[in-house]
Amino acid sequence: MSSKAWFTFPLALSLVGTAGAGSYQAPEDVLQGVIEKVESDYLTQSEQNLMMMADNPANWVAEEGKALFLEKRGPENVSLEGCDFGKGPGVVDGAYAEMPRYFEDAGKVMDLETRLVHCMTTLQGFSADDPAVKERHGSSSDMMRLQSYIASKSSGYKWNPPLDHPLEKAMRDAGNVMFYRRAGSLDFSCDTCHGETGKRIRASVLPNMKVPEEWTKAVSWPAYRVGHQEVRSSQHRVRGCYWQMRQGQIVAGSDASIALISFWTDAARGQPAILPDMKR
Amino acid sequence: MSCYKIPKVAAFATLALSLALGGANTVAETSADKVDYTAMSAEQLADYLIFDARGFKLDVATQEGGTVRQRLEQDELQRTCSALQGARAEGDTATQVMAMARKAITYPEGEIKLGDWKKGEELARSGFGFRVGHNTDDHSEREPGGNCYACHQLDPDEIAYGTLGPSLKGYGKARGTAEAMLKYTYEMIYNPHAWFPCTKMPRFGANGFLTHQQIADIMAYVMHPESPVNK
């Protein structure tokens, strides 16, 4: 390698590394930024939530998650610094904004929750039945602490889930079909509520999948849900929507759930993530 | 020979176990290395992930006496409207859907009459019923409602109303209660695709969500001159 190539190679790498990805920005600032870009009743519906964003209880949950992430745990007594979230072992900055993605070691597309389960069982040696892995909901669960921490490191980064691998594209496209798939006692699909801007269910303004500036907030999970007083995940949102649509219970971590999350993340592409978020 | 017997027995045991569990947890069996996801169309893969890969708890019983699998299986109208991906139904598709919907309407015995508007108001406010999963609605505790307020304005004094559907404030006052209007309103609740093909509104009658009596009560809430909707 000539001395000239030796100098340009790392420079080119660093350019690729930052292009379009963005950098950290506090969630309250990201939200303010998208509010200034588009007129959206969804983004501005709760003045109280906007005021409380800086004191979001999810920030504390993320802090607890950081300690948990670095702690040596499980039968193998190792930290999660050995877990690859797509940008190399232990790299969390901007990693979640590029998920779901295909993982070579698992041979499948994984969302954040599924990847965490994978690392906790394979790397740390937890059994799938261990409460550390099995308990998925609520601010006091390890899962929500870890998810909140990892996701918070993508705040301000633009959603950019990769579609280079054929499985990433296949899952995204199947998720697209699922989004419009009407079924159940009420004939609903995701599009019933998320296909128009400014519409409400009762008093709640709904986000439109086709307006990325609005949709980025919709897919920004984990979020502290004020009505639940708990931090909730993407998987929890998906489960809740199917329940309300009277279509039964989706299996957390199933490829069906990951396909839908692949599609909804793709729909927010290019917009900065708001993490952790605060929702009604 | 005997060394081949052991894995055979083990495989049988695994099959028996998974049958005994009723497919309660088969996520491990759904990994992409078994089937080539990329060889399927998006529609085929979505169906595969829902049904074959058991992306939902398919065997759970539903209030109407079926299973979640049956809830997720699409009928022709659902399939036709899904394929539009949110676009309006036009031309032949619209005609087909309207005909399909009209065929599925059954009417109460005798003439269509208004029921009890007070009962109808309760039903219009209630979002209870037919939810299955981490929590399941117990219909023996409470009857299912129509949840009209989720999408429509009705009583002008109620401020927490949805806007996915048009405002129905003063519906009866503006339209009266002539026989043709009663029939139209009944059909709009029973199977609204007969008038608006691929509407987002549920087929409350055709899907068995509301009974004839409940529809009559909700019609009274919307149409009766004494109802707050028309005050």
mmCIF file with all atom_site columns, N, CA and C in Angstrom, chain B residues 83-126:
data_model
loop_
_atom_site.group_PDB
_atom_site.id
_atom_site.type_symbol
_atom_site.label_atom_id
_atom_site.label_alt_id
_atom_site.label_comp_id
_atom_site.label_asym_id
_atom_site.label_entity_id
_atom_site.label_seq_id
_atom_site.pdbx_PDB_ins_code
_atom_site.Cartn_x
_atom_site.Cartn_y
_atom_site.Cartn_z
_atom_site.occupancy
_atom_site.B_iso_or_equiv
_atom_site.pdbx_formal_charge
_atom_site.auth_seq_id
_atom_site.auth_comp_id
_atom_site.auth_asym_id
_atom_site.auth_atom_id
_atom_site.pdbx_PDB_model_num
ATOM 1   N N  . ALA B 1 83  ? -55.515 -5.164  -0.022  1.00 0.00 ? 83  ALA B N  1
ATOM 2   C CA . ALA B 1 83  ? -54.652 -5.050  -1.202  1.00 0.00 ? 83  ALA B CA 1
ATOM 3   C C  . ALA B 1 83  ? -54.585 -3.608  -1.719  1.00 0.00 ? 83  ALA B C  1
ATOM 4   N N  . LEU B 1 84  ? -55.578 -2.790  -1.384  1.00 0.00 ? 84  LEU B N  1
ATOM 5   C CA . LEU B 1 84  ? -55.578 -1.395  -1.839  1.00 0.00 ? 84  LEU B CA 1
ATOM 6   C C  . LEU B 1 84  ? -54.555 -0.548  -1.077  1.00 0.00 ? 84  LEU B C  1
ATOM 7   N N  . GLN B 1 85  ? -54.024 -1.064  0.031   1.00 0.00 ? 85  GLN B N  1
ATOM 8   C CA . GLN B 1 85  ? -53.028 -0.361  0.853   1.00 0.00 ? 85  GLN B CA 1
ATOM 9   C C  . GLN B 1 85  ? -53.452 1.078   1.149   1.00 0.00 ? 85  GLN B C  1
ATOM 10  N N  . GLY B 1 86  ? -54.690 1.233   1.564   1.00 0.00 ? 86  GLY B N  1
ATOM 11  C CA . GLY B 1 86  ? -55.162 2.538   2.004   1.00 0.00 ? 86  GLY B CA 1
ATOM 12  C C  . GLY B 1 86  ? -55.802 3.398   0.923   1.00 0.00 ? 86  GLY B C  1
ATOM 13  N N  . ALA B 1 87  ? -55.684 2.966   -0.339  1.00 0.00 ? 87  ALA B N  1
ATOM 14  C CA . ALA B 1 87  ? -56.282 3.748   -1.436  1.00 0.00 ? 87  ALA B CA 1
ATOM 15  C C  . ALA B 1 87  ? -57.800 3.524   -1.497  1.00 0.00 ? 87  ALA B C  1
ATOM 16  N N  . ARG B 1 88  ? -58.517 4.421   -2.162  1.00 0.00 ? 88  ARG B N  1
ATOM 17  C CA . ARG B 1 88  ? -59.972 4.292   -2.306  1.00 0.00 ? 88  ARG B CA 1
ATOM 18  C C  . ARG B 1 88  ? -60.318 3.123   -3.212  1.00 0.00 ? 88  ARG B C  1
ATOM 19  N N  . ALA B 1 89  ? -61.418 2.449   -2.904  1.00 0.00 ? 89  ALA B N  1
ATOM 20  C CA . ALA B 1 89  ? -61.910 1.400   -3.804  1.00 0.00 ? 89  ALA B CA 1
ATOM 21  C C  . ALA B 1 89  ? -62.631 2.079   -4.967  1.00 0.00 ? 89  ALA B C  1
ATOM 22  N N  . GLU B 1 90  ? -62.232 1.709   -6.169  1.00 0.00 ? 90  GLU B N  1
ATOM 23  C CA . GLU B 1 90  ? -62.857 2.331   -7.348  1.00 0.00 ? 90  GLU B CA 1
ATOM 24  C C  . GLU B 1 90  ? -63.255 1.263   -8.358  1.00 0.00 ? 90  GLU B C  1
ATOM 25  N N  . GLY B 1 91  ? -64.102 1.653   -9.319  1.00 0.00 ? 91  GLY B N  1
ATOM 26  C CA . GLY B 1 91  ? -64.462 0.789   -10.447 1.00 0.00 ? 91  GLY B CA 1
ATOM 27  C C  . GLY B 1 91  ? -65.018 -0.558  -10.027 1.00 0.00 ? 91  GLY B C  1
ATOM 28  N N  . ASP B 1 92  ? -64.502 -1.609  -10.666 1.00 0.00 ? 92  ASP B N  1
ATOM 29  C CA . ASP B 1 92  ? -64.995 -2.968  -10.425 1.00 0.00 ? 92  ASP B CA 1
ATOM 30  C C  . ASP B 1 92  ? -64.793 -3.408  -8.977  1.00 0.00 ? 92  ASP B C  1
ATOM 31  N N  . THR B 1 93  ? -63.658 -3.014  -8.405  1.00 0.00 ? 93  THR B N  1
ATOM 32  C CA . THR B 1 93  ? -63.391 -3.387  -7.008  1.00 0.00 ? 93  THR B CA 1
ATOM 33  C C  . THR B 1 93  ? -64.485 -2.831  -6.104  1.00 0.00 ? 93  THR B C  1
ATOM 34  N N  . ALA B 1 94  ? -64.823 -1.562  -6.308  1.00 0.00 ? 94  ALA B N  1
ATOM 35  C CA . ALA B 1 94  ? -65.864 -0.924  -5.495  1.00 0.00 ? 94  ALA B CA 1
ATOM 36  C C  . ALA B 1 94  ? -67.201 -1.653  -5.670  1.00 0.00 ? 94  ALA B C  1
ATOM 37  N N  . THR B 1 95  ? -67.544 -1.935  -6.911  1.00 0.00 ? 95  THR B N  1
ATOM 38  C CA . THR B 1 95  ? -68.813 -2.616  -7.203  1.00 0.00 ? 95  THR B CA 1
ATOM 39  C C  . THR B 1 95  ? -68.858 -3.986  -6.533  1.00 0.00 ? 95  THR B C  1
ATOM 40  N N  . GLN B 1 96  ? -67.748 -4.729  -6.666  1.00 0.00 ? 96  GLN B N  1
ATOM 41  C CA . GLN B 1 96  ? -67.663 -6.072  -6.074  1.00 0.00 ? 96  GLN B CA 1
ATOM 42  C C  . GLN B 1 96  ? -67.818 -6.036  -4.560  1.00 0.00 ? 96  GLN B C  1
ATOM 43  N N  . VAL B 1 97  ? -67.085 -5.111  -3.936  1.00 0.00 ? 97  VAL B N  1
ATOM 44  C CA . VAL B 1 97  ? -67.117 -5.027  -2.469  1.00 0.00 ? 97  VAL B CA 1
ATOM 45  C C  . VAL B 1 97  ? -68.521 -4.649  -1.989  1.00 0.00 ? 97  VAL B C  1
ATOM 46  N N  . MET B 1 98  ? -69.155 -3.707  -2.667  1.00 0.00 ? 98  MET B N  1
ATOM 47  C CA . MET B 1 98  ? -70.513 -3.296  -2.286  1.00 0.00 ? 98  MET B CA 1
ATOM 48  C C  . MET B 1 98  ? -71.496 -4.464  -2.407  1.00 0.00 ? 98  MET B C  1
ATOM 49  N N  . ALA B 1 99  ? -71.355 -5.242  -3.477  1.00 0.00 ? 99  ALA B N  1
ATOM 50  C CA . ALA B 1 99  ? -72.244 -6.392  -3.684  1.00 0.00 ? 99  ALA B CA 1
ATOM 51  C C  . ALA B 1 99  ? -72.006 -7.460  -2.610  1.00 0.00 ? 99  ALA B C  1
ATOM 52  N N  . MET B 1 100 ? -70.725 -7.694  -2.333  1.00 0.00 ? 100 MET B N  1
ATOM 53  C CA . MET B 1 100 ? -70.339 -8.669  -1.300  1.00 0.00 ? 100 MET B CA 1
ATOM 54  C C  . MET B 1 100 ? -70.940 -8.267  0.051   1.00 0.00 ? 100 MET B C  1
ATOM 55  N N  . ALA B 1 101 ? -70.849 -6.995  0.346   1.00 0.00 ? 101 ALA B N  1
ATOM 56  C CA . ALA B 1 101 ? -71.334 -6.481  1.632   1.00 0.00 ? 101 ALA B CA 1
ATOM 57  C C  . ALA B 1 101 ? -72.860 -6.586  1.704   1.00 0.00 ? 101 ALA B C  1
ATOM 58  N N  . ARG B 1 102 ? -73.523 -6.217  0.630   1.00 0.00 ? 102 ARG B N  1
ATOM 59  C CA . ARG B 1 102 ? -74.989 -6.223  0.627   1.00 0.00 ? 102 ARG B CA 1
ATOM 60  C C  . ARG B 1 102 ? -75.522 -7.646  0.855   1.00 0.00 ? 102 ARG B C  1
ATOM 61  N N  . LYS B 1 103 ? -74.831 -8.611  0.244   1.00 0.00 ? 103 LYS B N  1
ATOM 62  C CA . LYS B 1 103 ? -75.237 -10.014 0.382   1.00 0.00 ? 103 LYS B CA 1
ATOM 63  C C  . LYS B 1 103 ? -75.144 -10.500 1.832   1.00 0.00 ? 103 LYS B C  1
ATOM 64  N N  . ALA B 1 104 ? -74.253 -9.891  2.596   1.00 0.00 ? 104 ALA B N  1
ATOM 65  C CA . ALA B 1 104 ? -74.004 -10.355 3.976   1.00 0.00 ? 104 ALA B CA 1
ATOM 66  C C  . ALA B 1 104 ? -74.933 -9.694  4.999   1.00 0.00 ? 104 ALA B C  1
ATOM 67  N N  . ILE B 1 105 ? -75.827 -8.824  4.543   1.00 0.00 ? 105 ILE B N  1
ATOM 68  C CA . ILE B 1 105 ? -76.709 -8.132  5.497   1.00 0.00 ? 105 ILE B CA 1
ATOM 69  C C  . ILE B 1 105 ? -77.960 -8.974  5.771   1.00 0.00 ? 105 ILE B C  1
ATOM 70  N N  . THR B 1 106 ? -78.253 -9.175  7.044   1.00 0.00 ? 106 THR B N  1
ATOM 71  C CA . THR B 1 106 ? -79.553 -9.758  7.411   1.00 0.00 ? 106 THR B CA 1
ATOM 72  C C  . THR B 1 106 ? -80.318 -8.700  8.193   1.00 0.00 ? 106 THR B C  1
ATOM 73  N N  . TYR B 1 107 ? -81.619 -8.725  8.071   1.00 0.00 ? 107 TYR B N  1
ATOM 74  C CA . TYR B 1 107 ? -82.454 -7.703  8.705   1.00 0.00 ? 107 TYR B CA 1
ATOM 75  C C  . TYR B 1 107 ? -83.236 -8.313  9.862   1.00 0.00 ? 107 TYR B C  1
ATOM 76  N N  . PRO B 1 108 ? -83.631 -7.496  10.823  1.00 0.00 ? 108 PRO B N  1
ATOM 77  C CA . PRO B 1 108 ? -84.450 -8.029  11.918  1.00 0.00 ? 108 PRO B CA 1
ATOM 78  C C  . PRO B 1 108 ? -85.820 -8.438  11.385  1.00 0.00 ? 108 PRO B C  1
ATOM 79  N N  . GLU B 1 109 ? -86.471 -9.348  12.114  1.00 0.00 ? 109 GLU B N  1
ATOM 80  C CA . GLU B 1 109 ? -87.827 -9.740  11.701  1.00 0.00 ? 109 GLU B CA 1
ATOM 81  C C  . GLU B 1 109 ? -88.758 -8.539  11.809  1.00 0.00 ? 109 GLU B C  1
ATOM 82  N N  . GLY B 1 110 ? -89.667 -8.410  10.852  1.00 0.00 ? 110 GLY B N  1
ATOM 83  C CA . GLY B 1 110 ? -90.580 -7.262  10.857  1.00 0.00 ? 110 GLY B CA 1
ATOM 84  C C  . GLY B 1 110 ? -89.873 -6.026  10.366  1.00 0.00 ? 110 GLY B C  1
ATOM 85  N N  . GLU B 1 111 ? -90.371 -4.859  10.753  1.00 0.00 ? 111 GLU B N  1
ATOM 86  C CA . GLU B 1 111 ? -89.766 -3.618  10.259  1.00 0.00 ? 111 GLU B CA 1
ATOM 87  C C  . GLU B 1 111 ? -88.592 -3.193  11.144  1.00 0.00 ? 111 GLU B C  1
ATOM 88  N N  . ILE B 1 112 ? -87.714 -2.358  10.566  1.00 0.00 ? 112 ILE B N  1
ATOM 89  C CA . ILE B 1 112 ? -86.571 -1.842  11.322  1.00 0.00 ? 112 ILE B CA 1
ATOM 90  C C  . ILE B 1 112 ? -87.087 -0.749  12.248  1.00 0.00 ? 112 ILE B C  1
ATOM 91  N N  . LYS B 1 113 ? -86.860 -0.938  13.558  1.00 0.00 ? 113 LYS B N  1
ATOM 92  C CA . LYS B 1 113 ? -87.364 0.032   14.534  1.00 0.00 ? 113 LYS B CA 1
ATOM 93  C C  . LYS B 1 113 ? -86.245 0.569   15.405  1.00 0.00 ? 113 LYS B C  1
ATOM 94  N N  . LEU B 1 114 ? -86.475 1.744   15.971  1.00 0.00 ? 114 LEU B N  1
ATOM 95  C CA . LEU B 1 114 ? -85.507 2.288   16.922  1.00 0.00 ? 114 LEU B CA 1
ATOM 96  C C  . LEU B 1 114 ? -85.677 1.599   18.265  1.00 0.00 ? 114 LEU B C  1
ATOM 97  N N  . GLY B 1 115 ? -84.579 1.310   18.936  1.00 0.00 ? 115 GLY B N  1
ATOM 98  C CA . GLY B 1 115 ? -84.633 0.704   20.266  1.00 0.00 ? 115 GLY B CA 1
ATOM 99  C C  . GLY B 1 115 ? -84.635 1.774   21.345  1.00 0.00 ? 115 GLY B C  1
ATOM 100 N N  . ASP B 1 116 ? -83.886 1.529   22.404  1.00 0.00 ? 116 ASP B N  1
ATOM 101 C CA . ASP B 1 116 ? -83.830 2.404   23.577  1.00 0.00 ? 116 ASP B CA 1
ATOM 102 C C  . ASP B 1 116 ? -82.572 3.292   23.480  1.00 0.00 ? 116 ASP B C  1
ATOM 103 N N  . TRP B 1 117 ? -82.773 4.604   23.326  1.00 0.00 ? 117 TRP B N  1
ATOM 104 C CA . TRP B 1 117 ? -81.592 5.469   23.098  1.00 0.00 ? 117 TRP B CA 1
ATOM 105 C C  . TRP B 1 117 ? -80.666 5.525   24.317  1.00 0.00 ? 117 TRP B C  1
ATOM 106 N N  . LYS B 1 118 ? -81.225 5.338   25.512  1.00 0.00 ? 118 LYS B N  1
ATOM 107 C CA . LYS B 1 118 ? -80.367 5.365   26.717  1.00 0.00 ? 118 LYS B CA 1
ATOM 108 C C  . LYS B 1 118 ? -79.427 4.166   26.742  1.00 0.00 ? 118 LYS B C  1
ATOM 109 N N  . LYS B 1 119 ? -79.965 3.030   26.368  1.00 0.00 ? 119 LYS B N  1
ATOM 110 C CA . LYS B 1 119 ? -79.153 1.816   26.219  1.00 0.00 ? 119 LYS B CA 1
ATOM 111 C C  . LYS B 1 119 ? -78.098 2.032   25.120  1.00 0.00 ? 119 LYS B C  1
ATOM 112 N N  . GLY B 1 120 ? -78.577 2.655   24.047  1.00 0.00 ? 120 GLY B N  1
ATOM 113 C CA . GLY B 1 120 ? -77.687 2.951   22.913  1.00 0.00 ? 120 GLY B CA 1
ATOM 114 C C  . GLY B 1 120 ? -76.528 3.856   23.302  1.00 0.00 ? 120 GLY B C  1
ATOM 115 N N  . GLU B 1 121 ? -76.811 4.795   24.203  1.00 0.00 ? 121 GLU B N  1
ATOM 116 C CA . GLU B 1 121 ? -75.738 5.699   24.638  1.00 0.00 ? 121 GLU B CA 1
ATOM 117 C C  . GLU B 1 121 ? -74.629 4.928   25.362  1.00 0.00 ? 121 GLU B C  1
ATOM 118 N N  . GLU B 1 122 ? -75.054 4.011   26.238  1.00 0.00 ? 122 GLU B N  1
ATOM 119 C CA . GLU B 1 122 ? -74.058 3.179   26.937  1.00 0.00 ? 122 GLU B CA 1
ATOM 120 C C  . GLU B 1 122 ? -73.195 2.408   25.939  1.00 0.00 ? 122 GLU B C  1
ATOM 121 N N  . LEU B 1 123 ? -73.858 1.830   24.947  1.00 0.00 ? 123 LEU B N  1
ATOM 122 C CA . LEU B 1 123 ? -73.133 1.044   23.939  1.00 0.00 ? 123 LEU B CA 1
ATOM 123 C C  . LEU B 1 123 ? -72.194 1.938   23.119  1.00 0.00 ? 123 LEU B C  1
ATOM 124 N N  . ALA B 1 124 ? -72.629 3.160   22.840  1.00 0.00 ? 124 ALA B N  1
ATOM 125 C CA . ALA B 1 124 ? -71.815 4.090   22.037  1.00 0.00 ? 124 ALA B CA 1
ATOM 126 C C  . ALA B 1 124 ? -70.566 4.524   22.786  1.00 0.00 ? 124 ALA B C  1
ATOM 127 N N  . ARG B 1 125 ? -70.652 4.520   24.117  1.00 0.00 ? 125 ARG B N  1
ATOM 128 C CA . ARG B 1 125 ? -69.509 4.950   24.933  1.00 0.00 ? 125 ARG B CA 1
ATOM 129 C C  . ARG B 1 125 ? -68.572 3.800   25.292  1.00 0.00 ? 125 ARG B C  1
ATOM 130 N N  . SER B 1 126 ? -69.042 2.574   25.196  1.00 0.00 ? 126 SER B N  1
ATOM 131 C CA . SER B 1 126 ? -68.261 1.434   25.676  1.00 0.00 ? 126 SER B CA 1
ATOM 132 C C  . SER B 1 126 ? -67.349 0.831   24.611  1.00 0.00 ? 126 SER B C  1
#
